[in-house]
């Protein structure tokens, strides 16, 4: 059996949205949609790990033209699904690469990382954070959605669910991480301002809009 590339969702691409709704209802979607209002018209937008691309259609409902979107995704099957989405009169470039190999040719007004960093071990998560940090314009907006677990405050079932998720995705997607890294540490080091913060699914999912300092 061929070794699955690290953090590659090819094997679950066609079922991913269905599986997420089975477990989380629409919480994963709602966490991301709640952030889209922070995207200004005419923005250059970088989406990293956008999955099946449903977010492109929701984004295009808010801005039916004028957006320039770069869509970086490791899974070729996810890109195939994303290319079928209706983006109205916006423009999009699909990049089939792991994010650490992506070299942008511009700075972005907005970066979106939906459930990206939970895939990486802390060292790689921090490295990718700074890579993206330098790709974002000063005063730009970073829209961050991911799982959240606090050893002191989170509920017992969240620990169990998190362990189950990592076991499943390590098996089918060769996820390198086995636990969540607190990305608030990186945003704090980058002196980002929190514009919006909201929790979903009983506090297990967090949705945050950050502004990069000028």
PDB file of C-alpha atoms in Angstrom:
ATOM      1  CA  UNK A   1       0.000   0.000   0.000  1.00  0.00           C
ATOM      2  CA  UNK A   2       1.377   3.395  -0.988  1.00  0.00           C
ATOM      3  CA  UNK A   3       2.311   5.688   1.868  1.00  0.00           C
ATOM      4  CA  UNK A   4      -0.120   8.592   2.250  1.00  0.00           C
ATOM      5  CA  UNK A   5       1.552  11.985   2.185  1.00  0.00           C
ATOM      6  CA  UNK A   6       1.479  13.839   5.477  1.00  0.00           C
ATOM      7  CA  UNK A   7      -1.673  15.870   6.168  1.00  0.00           C
ATOM      8  CA  UNK A   8      -3.278  14.844   2.865  1.00  0.00           C
ATOM      9  CA  UNK A   9      -7.083  14.571   2.823  1.00  0.00           C
ATOM     10  CA  UNK A  10      -7.416  12.869  -0.573  1.00  0.00           C
ATOM     11  CA  UNK A  11      -8.959   9.686   0.838  1.00  0.00           C
ATOM     12  CA  UNK A  12     -11.745  11.513   2.689  1.00  0.00           C
ATOM     13  CA  UNK A  13     -12.338  14.452   0.327  1.00  0.00           C
ATOM     14  CA  UNK A  14     -15.647  13.227  -1.099  1.00  0.00           C
ATOM     15  CA  UNK A  15     -17.046  12.455   2.357  1.00  0.00           C
ATOM     16  CA  UNK A  16     -15.441  15.232   4.385  1.00  0.00           C
ATOM     17  CA  UNK A  17     -18.342  17.692   4.490  1.00  0.00           C
ATOM     18  CA  UNK A  18     -20.822  14.922   5.265  1.00  0.00           C
ATOM     19  CA  UNK A  19     -18.641  13.578   8.080  1.00  0.00           C
ATOM     20  CA  UNK A  20     -18.138  17.015   9.605  1.00  0.00           C
ATOM     21  CA  UNK A  21     -21.885  17.661   9.661  1.00  0.00           C
ATOM     22  CA  UNK A  22     -22.541  14.221  11.125  1.00  0.00           C
ATOM     23  CA  UNK A  23     -20.358  15.037  14.124  1.00  0.00           C
ATOM     24  CA  UNK A  24     -20.556  18.833  14.405  1.00  0.00           C
ATOM     25  CA  UNK A  25     -23.794  19.656  12.573  1.00  0.00           C
ATOM     26  CA  UNK A  26     -23.044  23.033  10.966  1.00  0.00           C
ATOM     27  CA  UNK A  27     -20.649  24.303  13.626  1.00  0.00           C
ATOM     28  CA  UNK A  28     -17.545  24.060  11.435  1.00  0.00           C
ATOM     29  CA  UNK A  29     -19.301  26.011   8.687  1.00  0.00           C
ATOM     30  CA  UNK A  30     -20.794  28.578  11.046  1.00  0.00           C
ATOM     31  CA  UNK A  31     -17.418  29.250  12.661  1.00  0.00           C
ATOM     32  CA  UNK A  32     -15.966  30.157   9.271  1.00  0.00           C
ATOM     33  CA  UNK A  33     -18.978  32.021   7.881  1.00  0.00           C
ATOM     34  CA  UNK A  34     -19.080  34.266  10.955  1.00  0.00           C
ATOM     35  CA  UNK A  35     -15.665  35.638   9.919  1.00  0.00           C
ATOM     36  CA  UNK A  36     -16.385  36.470   6.287  1.00  0.00           C
ATOM     37  CA  UNK A  37     -17.869  39.877   7.122  1.00  0.00           C
ATOM     38  CA  UNK A  38     -14.341  41.051   7.959  1.00  0.00           C
ATOM     39  CA  UNK A  39     -13.219  40.736   4.320  1.00  0.00           C
ATOM     40  CA  UNK A  40     -13.229  44.149   2.588  1.00  0.00           C
ATOM     41  CA  UNK A  41     -14.416  44.485  -1.009  1.00  0.00           C
ATOM     42  CA  UNK A  42     -11.660  44.199  -3.597  1.00  0.00           C
ATOM     43  CA  UNK A  43      -9.325  42.245  -1.322  1.00  0.00           C
ATOM     44  CA  UNK A  44      -6.502  39.926  -2.264  1.00  0.00           C
ATOM     45  CA  UNK A  45      -7.383  36.837  -0.227  1.00  0.00           C
ATOM     46  CA  UNK A  46      -5.209  33.822   0.612  1.00  0.00           C
ATOM     47  CA  UNK A  47      -7.114  30.695   1.701  1.00  0.00           C
ATOM     48  CA  UNK A  48      -4.957  27.897   3.086  1.00  0.00           C
ATOM     49  CA  UNK A  49      -6.491  24.453   3.470  1.00  0.00           C
ATOM     50  CA  UNK A  50      -9.964  25.373   2.266  1.00  0.00           C
ATOM     51  CA  UNK A  51     -11.038  21.776   1.792  1.00  0.00           C
ATOM     52  CA  UNK A  52     -13.941  21.130  -0.580  1.00  0.00           C
ATOM     53  CA  UNK A  53     -14.282  24.832  -1.358  1.00  0.00           C
ATOM     54  CA  UNK A  54     -17.809  25.446  -0.090  1.00  0.00           C
ATOM     55  CA  UNK A  55     -16.451  28.600   1.562  1.00  0.00           C
ATOM     56  CA  UNK A  56     -15.820  30.061  -1.901  1.00  0.00           C
ATOM     57  CA  UNK A  57     -19.540  30.150  -2.628  1.00  0.00           C
ATOM     58  CA  UNK A  58     -20.384  31.713   0.730  1.00  0.00           C
ATOM     59  CA  UNK A  59     -17.676  34.305   0.147  1.00  0.00           C
ATOM     60  CA  UNK A  60     -19.054  35.045  -3.314  1.00  0.00           C
ATOM     61  CA  UNK A  61     -22.499  35.641  -1.849  1.00  0.00           C
ATOM     62  CA  UNK A  62     -21.012  38.563   0.077  1.00  0.00           C
ATOM     63  CA  UNK A  63     -18.727  39.795  -2.717  1.00  0.00           C
ATOM     64  CA  UNK A  64     -19.878  38.714  -6.164  1.00  0.00           C
ATOM     65  CA  UNK A  65     -16.954  40.437  -7.866  1.00  0.00           C
ATOM     66  CA  UNK A  66     -13.660  42.175  -7.168  1.00  0.00           C
ATOM     67  CA  UNK A  67     -11.945  39.554  -5.003  1.00  0.00           C
ATOM     68  CA  UNK A  68      -8.639  38.017  -6.064  1.00  0.00           C
ATOM     69  CA  UNK A  69      -8.341  34.655  -4.315  1.00  0.00           C
ATOM     70  CA  UNK A  70      -5.347  32.350  -3.981  1.00  0.00           C
ATOM     71  CA  UNK A  71      -6.423  28.888  -2.857  1.00  0.00           C
ATOM     72  CA  UNK A  72      -3.613  26.711  -1.488  1.00  0.00           C
ATOM     73  CA  UNK A  73      -4.543  23.085  -0.849  1.00  0.00           C
ATOM     74  CA  UNK A  74      -2.420  19.946  -0.519  1.00  0.00           C
ATOM     75  CA  UNK A  75      -5.202  17.534  -1.483  1.00  0.00           C
ATOM     76  CA  UNK A  76      -5.689  17.210  -5.223  1.00  0.00           C
ATOM     77  CA  UNK A  77      -9.136  15.716  -4.681  1.00  0.00           C
ATOM     78  CA  UNK A  78     -10.138  18.718  -2.585  1.00  0.00           C
ATOM     79  CA  UNK A  79      -8.987  21.044  -5.377  1.00  0.00           C
ATOM     80  CA  UNK A  80     -11.077  19.139  -7.934  1.00  0.00           C
ATOM     81  CA  UNK A  81     -14.149  19.655  -5.752  1.00  0.00           C
ATOM     82  CA  UNK A  82     -13.273  23.313  -5.135  1.00  0.00           C
ATOM     83  CA  UNK A  83     -12.901  24.055  -8.845  1.00  0.00           C
ATOM     84  CA  UNK A  84     -16.584  23.222  -9.339  1.00  0.00           C
ATOM     85  CA  UNK A  85     -17.718  26.012  -7.013  1.00  0.00           C
ATOM     86  CA  UNK A  86     -19.478  29.129  -8.286  1.00  0.00           C
ATOM     87  CA  UNK A  87     -17.241  32.106  -7.490  1.00  0.00           C
ATOM     88  CA  UNK A  88     -19.347  34.629  -9.467  1.00  0.00           C
ATOM     89  CA  UNK A  89     -17.114  37.312 -11.022  1.00  0.00           C
ATOM     90  CA  UNK A  90     -14.225  36.925  -8.601  1.00  0.00           C
ATOM     91  CA  UNK A  91     -10.886  35.554  -9.786  1.00  0.00           C
ATOM     92  CA  UNK A  92      -9.127  32.553  -8.261  1.00  0.00           C
ATOM     93  CA  UNK A  93      -5.815  30.759  -8.559  1.00  0.00           C
ATOM     94  CA  UNK A  94      -5.649  27.186  -7.307  1.00  0.00           C
ATOM     95  CA  UNK A  95      -2.268  26.112  -5.925  1.00  0.00           C
ATOM     96  CA  UNK A  96      -1.748  22.382  -5.389  1.00  0.00           C
ATOM     97  CA  UNK A  97       1.072  22.476  -2.845  1.00  0.00           C
ATOM     98  CA  UNK A  98       1.725  22.022   0.859  1.00  0.00           C
ATOM     99  CA  UNK A  99       1.650  25.492   2.358  1.00  0.00           C
ATOM    100  CA  UNK A 100       5.295  25.353   3.423  1.00  0.00           C
ATOM    101  CA  UNK A 101       6.298  25.100  -0.272  1.00  0.00           C
ATOM    102  CA  UNK A 102       4.104  27.995  -1.392  1.00  0.00           C
ATOM    103  CA  UNK A 103       5.969  31.167  -2.349  1.00  0.00           C
ATOM    104  CA  UNK A 104       3.546  34.099  -2.835  1.00  0.00           C
ATOM    105  CA  UNK A 105       4.164  36.791  -5.417  1.00  0.00           C
ATOM    106  CA  UNK A 106       2.292  39.444  -3.435  1.00  0.00           C
ATOM    107  CA  UNK A 107       1.198  40.451   0.057  1.00  0.00           C
ATOM    108  CA  UNK A 108      -2.404  39.682   0.962  1.00  0.00           C
ATOM    109  CA  UNK A 109      -5.110  41.839   2.516  1.00  0.00           C
ATOM    110  CA  UNK A 110      -6.744  38.808   4.133  1.00  0.00           C
ATOM    111  CA  UNK A 111      -5.536  35.340   5.104  1.00  0.00           C
ATOM    112  CA  UNK A 112      -8.017  32.579   5.961  1.00  0.00           C
ATOM    113  CA  UNK A 113      -6.815  29.421   7.759  1.00  0.00           C
ATOM    114  CA  UNK A 114      -9.841  27.204   8.417  1.00  0.00           C
ATOM    115  CA  UNK A 115      -8.921  24.249  10.641  1.00  0.00           C
ATOM    116  CA  UNK A 116      -5.366  24.265   9.329  1.00  0.00           C
ATOM    117  CA  UNK A 117      -3.033  24.377  12.297  1.00  0.00           C
ATOM    118  CA  UNK A 118      -4.526  21.390  14.129  1.00  0.00           C
ATOM    119  CA  UNK A 119      -2.737  19.233  11.526  1.00  0.00           C
ATOM    120  CA  UNK A 120       0.780  20.238  12.546  1.00  0.00           C
ATOM    121  CA  UNK A 121       3.156  19.526  15.389  1.00  0.00           C
ATOM    122  CA  UNK A 122       4.053  22.702  17.344  1.00  0.00           C
ATOM    123  CA  UNK A 123       7.373  23.377  15.599  1.00  0.00           C
ATOM    124  CA  UNK A 124       5.832  23.221  12.141  1.00  0.00           C
ATOM    125  CA  UNK A 125       2.716  25.144  13.198  1.00  0.00           C
ATOM    126  CA  UNK A 126       4.918  27.991  14.423  1.00  0.00           C
ATOM    127  CA  UNK A 127       7.039  27.955  11.263  1.00  0.00           C
ATOM    128  CA  UNK A 128       3.961  28.094   9.019  1.00  0.00           C
ATOM    129  CA  UNK A 129       2.463  30.866  11.132  1.00  0.00           C
ATOM    130  CA  UNK A 130       5.469  33.106  10.562  1.00  0.00           C
ATOM    131  CA  UNK A 131       5.588  32.223   6.889  1.00  0.00           C
ATOM    132  CA  UNK A 132       1.980  33.418   6.545  1.00  0.00           C
ATOM    133  CA  UNK A 133       2.579  36.384   8.842  1.00  0.00           C
ATOM    134  CA  UNK A 134       5.117  37.806   6.390  1.00  0.00           C
ATOM    135  CA  UNK A 135       2.666  37.239   3.517  1.00  0.00           C
ATOM    136  CA  UNK A 136       0.002  39.428   5.154  1.00  0.00           C
ATOM    137  CA  UNK A 137       0.007  43.186   4.656  1.00  0.00           C
ATOM    138  CA  UNK A 138       0.501  45.436   7.662  1.00  0.00           C
ATOM    139  CA  UNK A 139      -2.962  46.147   9.033  1.00  0.00           C
ATOM    140  CA  UNK A 140      -4.260  43.078   7.191  1.00  0.00           C
ATOM    141  CA  UNK A 141      -6.837  40.658   8.552  1.00  0.00           C
ATOM    142  CA  UNK A 142      -6.234  37.032   9.531  1.00  0.00           C
ATOM    143  CA  UNK A 143      -9.379  34.903   9.848  1.00  0.00           C
ATOM    144  CA  UNK A 144      -8.669  31.912  12.063  1.00  0.00           C
ATOM    145  CA  UNK A 145     -11.009  29.012  12.846  1.00  0.00           C
ATOM    146  CA  UNK A 146      -9.942  25.834  14.611  1.00  0.00           C
ATOM    147  CA  UNK A 147     -10.649  23.448  17.439  1.00  0.00           C
ATOM    148  CA  UNK A 148     -10.042  24.568  21.006  1.00  0.00           C
ATOM    149  CA  UNK A 149      -9.194  22.534  24.071  1.00  0.00           C
ATOM    150  CA  UNK A 150      -8.214  23.784  27.521  1.00  0.00           C
ATOM    151  CA  UNK A 151      -6.953  21.102  29.908  1.00  0.00           C
ATOM    152  CA  UNK A 152      -8.289  23.033  32.883  1.00  0.00           C
ATOM    153  CA  UNK A 153     -11.694  24.105  31.542  1.00  0.00           C
ATOM    154  CA  UNK A 154     -12.782  21.900  28.652  1.00  0.00           C
ATOM    155  CA  UNK A 155     -15.234  19.051  29.174  1.00  0.00           C
ATOM    156  CA  UNK A 156     -14.225  15.385  29.376  1.00  0.00           C
ATOM    157  CA  UNK A 157     -16.019  14.451  26.170  1.00  0.00           C
ATOM    158  CA  UNK A 158     -14.058  17.068  24.248  1.00  0.00           C
ATOM    159  CA  UNK A 159     -10.815  15.332  25.194  1.00  0.00           C
ATOM    160  CA  UNK A 160     -12.263  12.010  24.054  1.00  0.00           C
ATOM    161  CA  UNK A 161     -13.580  13.473  20.804  1.00  0.00           C
ATOM    162  CA  UNK A 162     -10.258  15.146  20.073  1.00  0.00           C
ATOM    163  CA  UNK A 163      -8.395  11.890  20.624  1.00  0.00           C
ATOM    164  CA  UNK A 164     -10.839  10.052  18.355  1.00  0.00           C
ATOM    165  CA  UNK A 165     -10.459  12.672  15.628  1.00  0.00           C
ATOM    166  CA  UNK A 166      -6.671  12.497  15.681  1.00  0.00           C
ATOM    167  CA  UNK A 167      -6.755   8.693  15.573  1.00  0.00           C
ATOM    168  CA  UNK A 168      -9.091   8.734  12.561  1.00  0.00           C
ATOM    169  CA  UNK A 169      -7.200  11.370  10.592  1.00  0.00           C
ATOM    170  CA  UNK A 170      -3.795   9.888  11.352  1.00  0.00           C
ATOM    171  CA  UNK A 171      -5.080   6.633   9.865  1.00  0.00           C
ATOM    172  CA  UNK A 172      -6.710   8.044   6.723  1.00  0.00           C
ATOM    173  CA  UNK A 173      -4.793  11.311   6.152  1.00  0.00           C
ATOM    174  CA  UNK A 174      -1.442  10.689   7.881  1.00  0.00           C
ATOM    175  CA  UNK A 175      -1.915  13.704  10.129  1.00  0.00           C
ATOM    176  CA  UNK A 176       1.373  14.466  11.851  1.00  0.00           C
ATOM    177  CA  UNK A 177      -0.053  16.040  15.006  1.00  0.00           C
ATOM    178  CA  UNK A 178      -1.512  14.185  17.963  1.00  0.00           C
ATOM    179  CA  UNK A 179      -2.643  17.186  20.013  1.00  0.00           C
ATOM    180  CA  UNK A 180      -3.648  20.809  19.576  1.00  0.00           C
ATOM    181  CA  UNK A 181      -1.080  23.573  19.747  1.00  0.00           C
ATOM    182  CA  UNK A 182      -2.313  26.854  21.223  1.00  0.00           C
ATOM    183  CA  UNK A 183      -1.924  29.246  18.293  1.00  0.00           C
ATOM    184  CA  UNK A 184      -2.802  32.212  20.519  1.00  0.00           C
ATOM    185  CA  UNK A 185       0.869  32.121  21.520  1.00  0.00           C
ATOM    186  CA  UNK A 186       1.942  32.940  17.954  1.00  0.00           C
ATOM    187  CA  UNK A 187      -0.649  35.656  17.445  1.00  0.00           C
ATOM    188  CA  UNK A 188       0.437  37.188  20.723  1.00  0.00           C
ATOM    189  CA  UNK A 189       4.072  37.189  19.630  1.00  0.00           C
ATOM    190  CA  UNK A 190       3.007  38.845  16.390  1.00  0.00           C
ATOM    191  CA  UNK A 191       1.115  41.499  18.412  1.00  0.00           C
ATOM    192  CA  UNK A 192      -2.147  40.858  16.571  1.00  0.00           C
ATOM    193  CA  UNK A 193      -5.290  42.642  17.699  1.00  0.00           C
ATOM    194  CA  UNK A 194      -8.417  40.543  18.268  1.00  0.00           C
ATOM    195  CA  UNK A 195     -11.313  42.073  16.325  1.00  0.00           C
ATOM    196  CA  UNK A 196     -13.806  39.291  16.945  1.00  0.00           C
ATOM    197  CA  UNK A 197     -13.869  36.071  18.938  1.00  0.00           C
ATOM    198  CA  UNK A 198     -16.635  33.531  19.215  1.00  0.00           C
ATOM    199  CA  UNK A 199     -16.951  29.908  20.304  1.00  0.00           C
ATOM    200  CA  UNK A 200     -19.088  27.166  18.777  1.00  0.00           C
ATOM    201  CA  UNK A 201     -20.071  23.612  19.667  1.00  0.00           C
ATOM    202  CA  UNK A 202     -19.972  24.089  23.445  1.00  0.00           C
ATOM    203  CA  UNK A 203     -16.618  25.854  23.288  1.00  0.00           C
ATOM    204  CA  UNK A 204     -14.857  23.161  21.264  1.00  0.00           C
ATOM    205  CA  UNK A 205     -14.503  25.345  18.157  1.00  0.00           C
ATOM    206  CA  UNK A 206     -13.130  28.882  18.125  1.00  0.00           C
ATOM    207  CA  UNK A 207     -13.508  31.567  15.495  1.00  0.00           C
ATOM    208  CA  UNK A 208     -11.253  34.627  15.665  1.00  0.00           C
ATOM    209  CA  UNK A 209     -10.638  37.642  13.429  1.00  0.00           C
ATOM    210  CA  UNK A 210      -7.178  39.140  13.991  1.00  0.00           C
ATOM    211  CA  UNK A 211      -5.634  42.356  12.683  1.00  0.00           C
ATOM    212  CA  UNK A 212      -1.921  42.520  11.996  1.00  0.00           C
ATOM    213  CA  UNK A 213      -0.227  45.576  13.479  1.00  0.00           C
ATOM    214  CA  UNK A 214       0.589  48.457  11.138  1.00  0.00           C
TER     215      UNK A 214
END
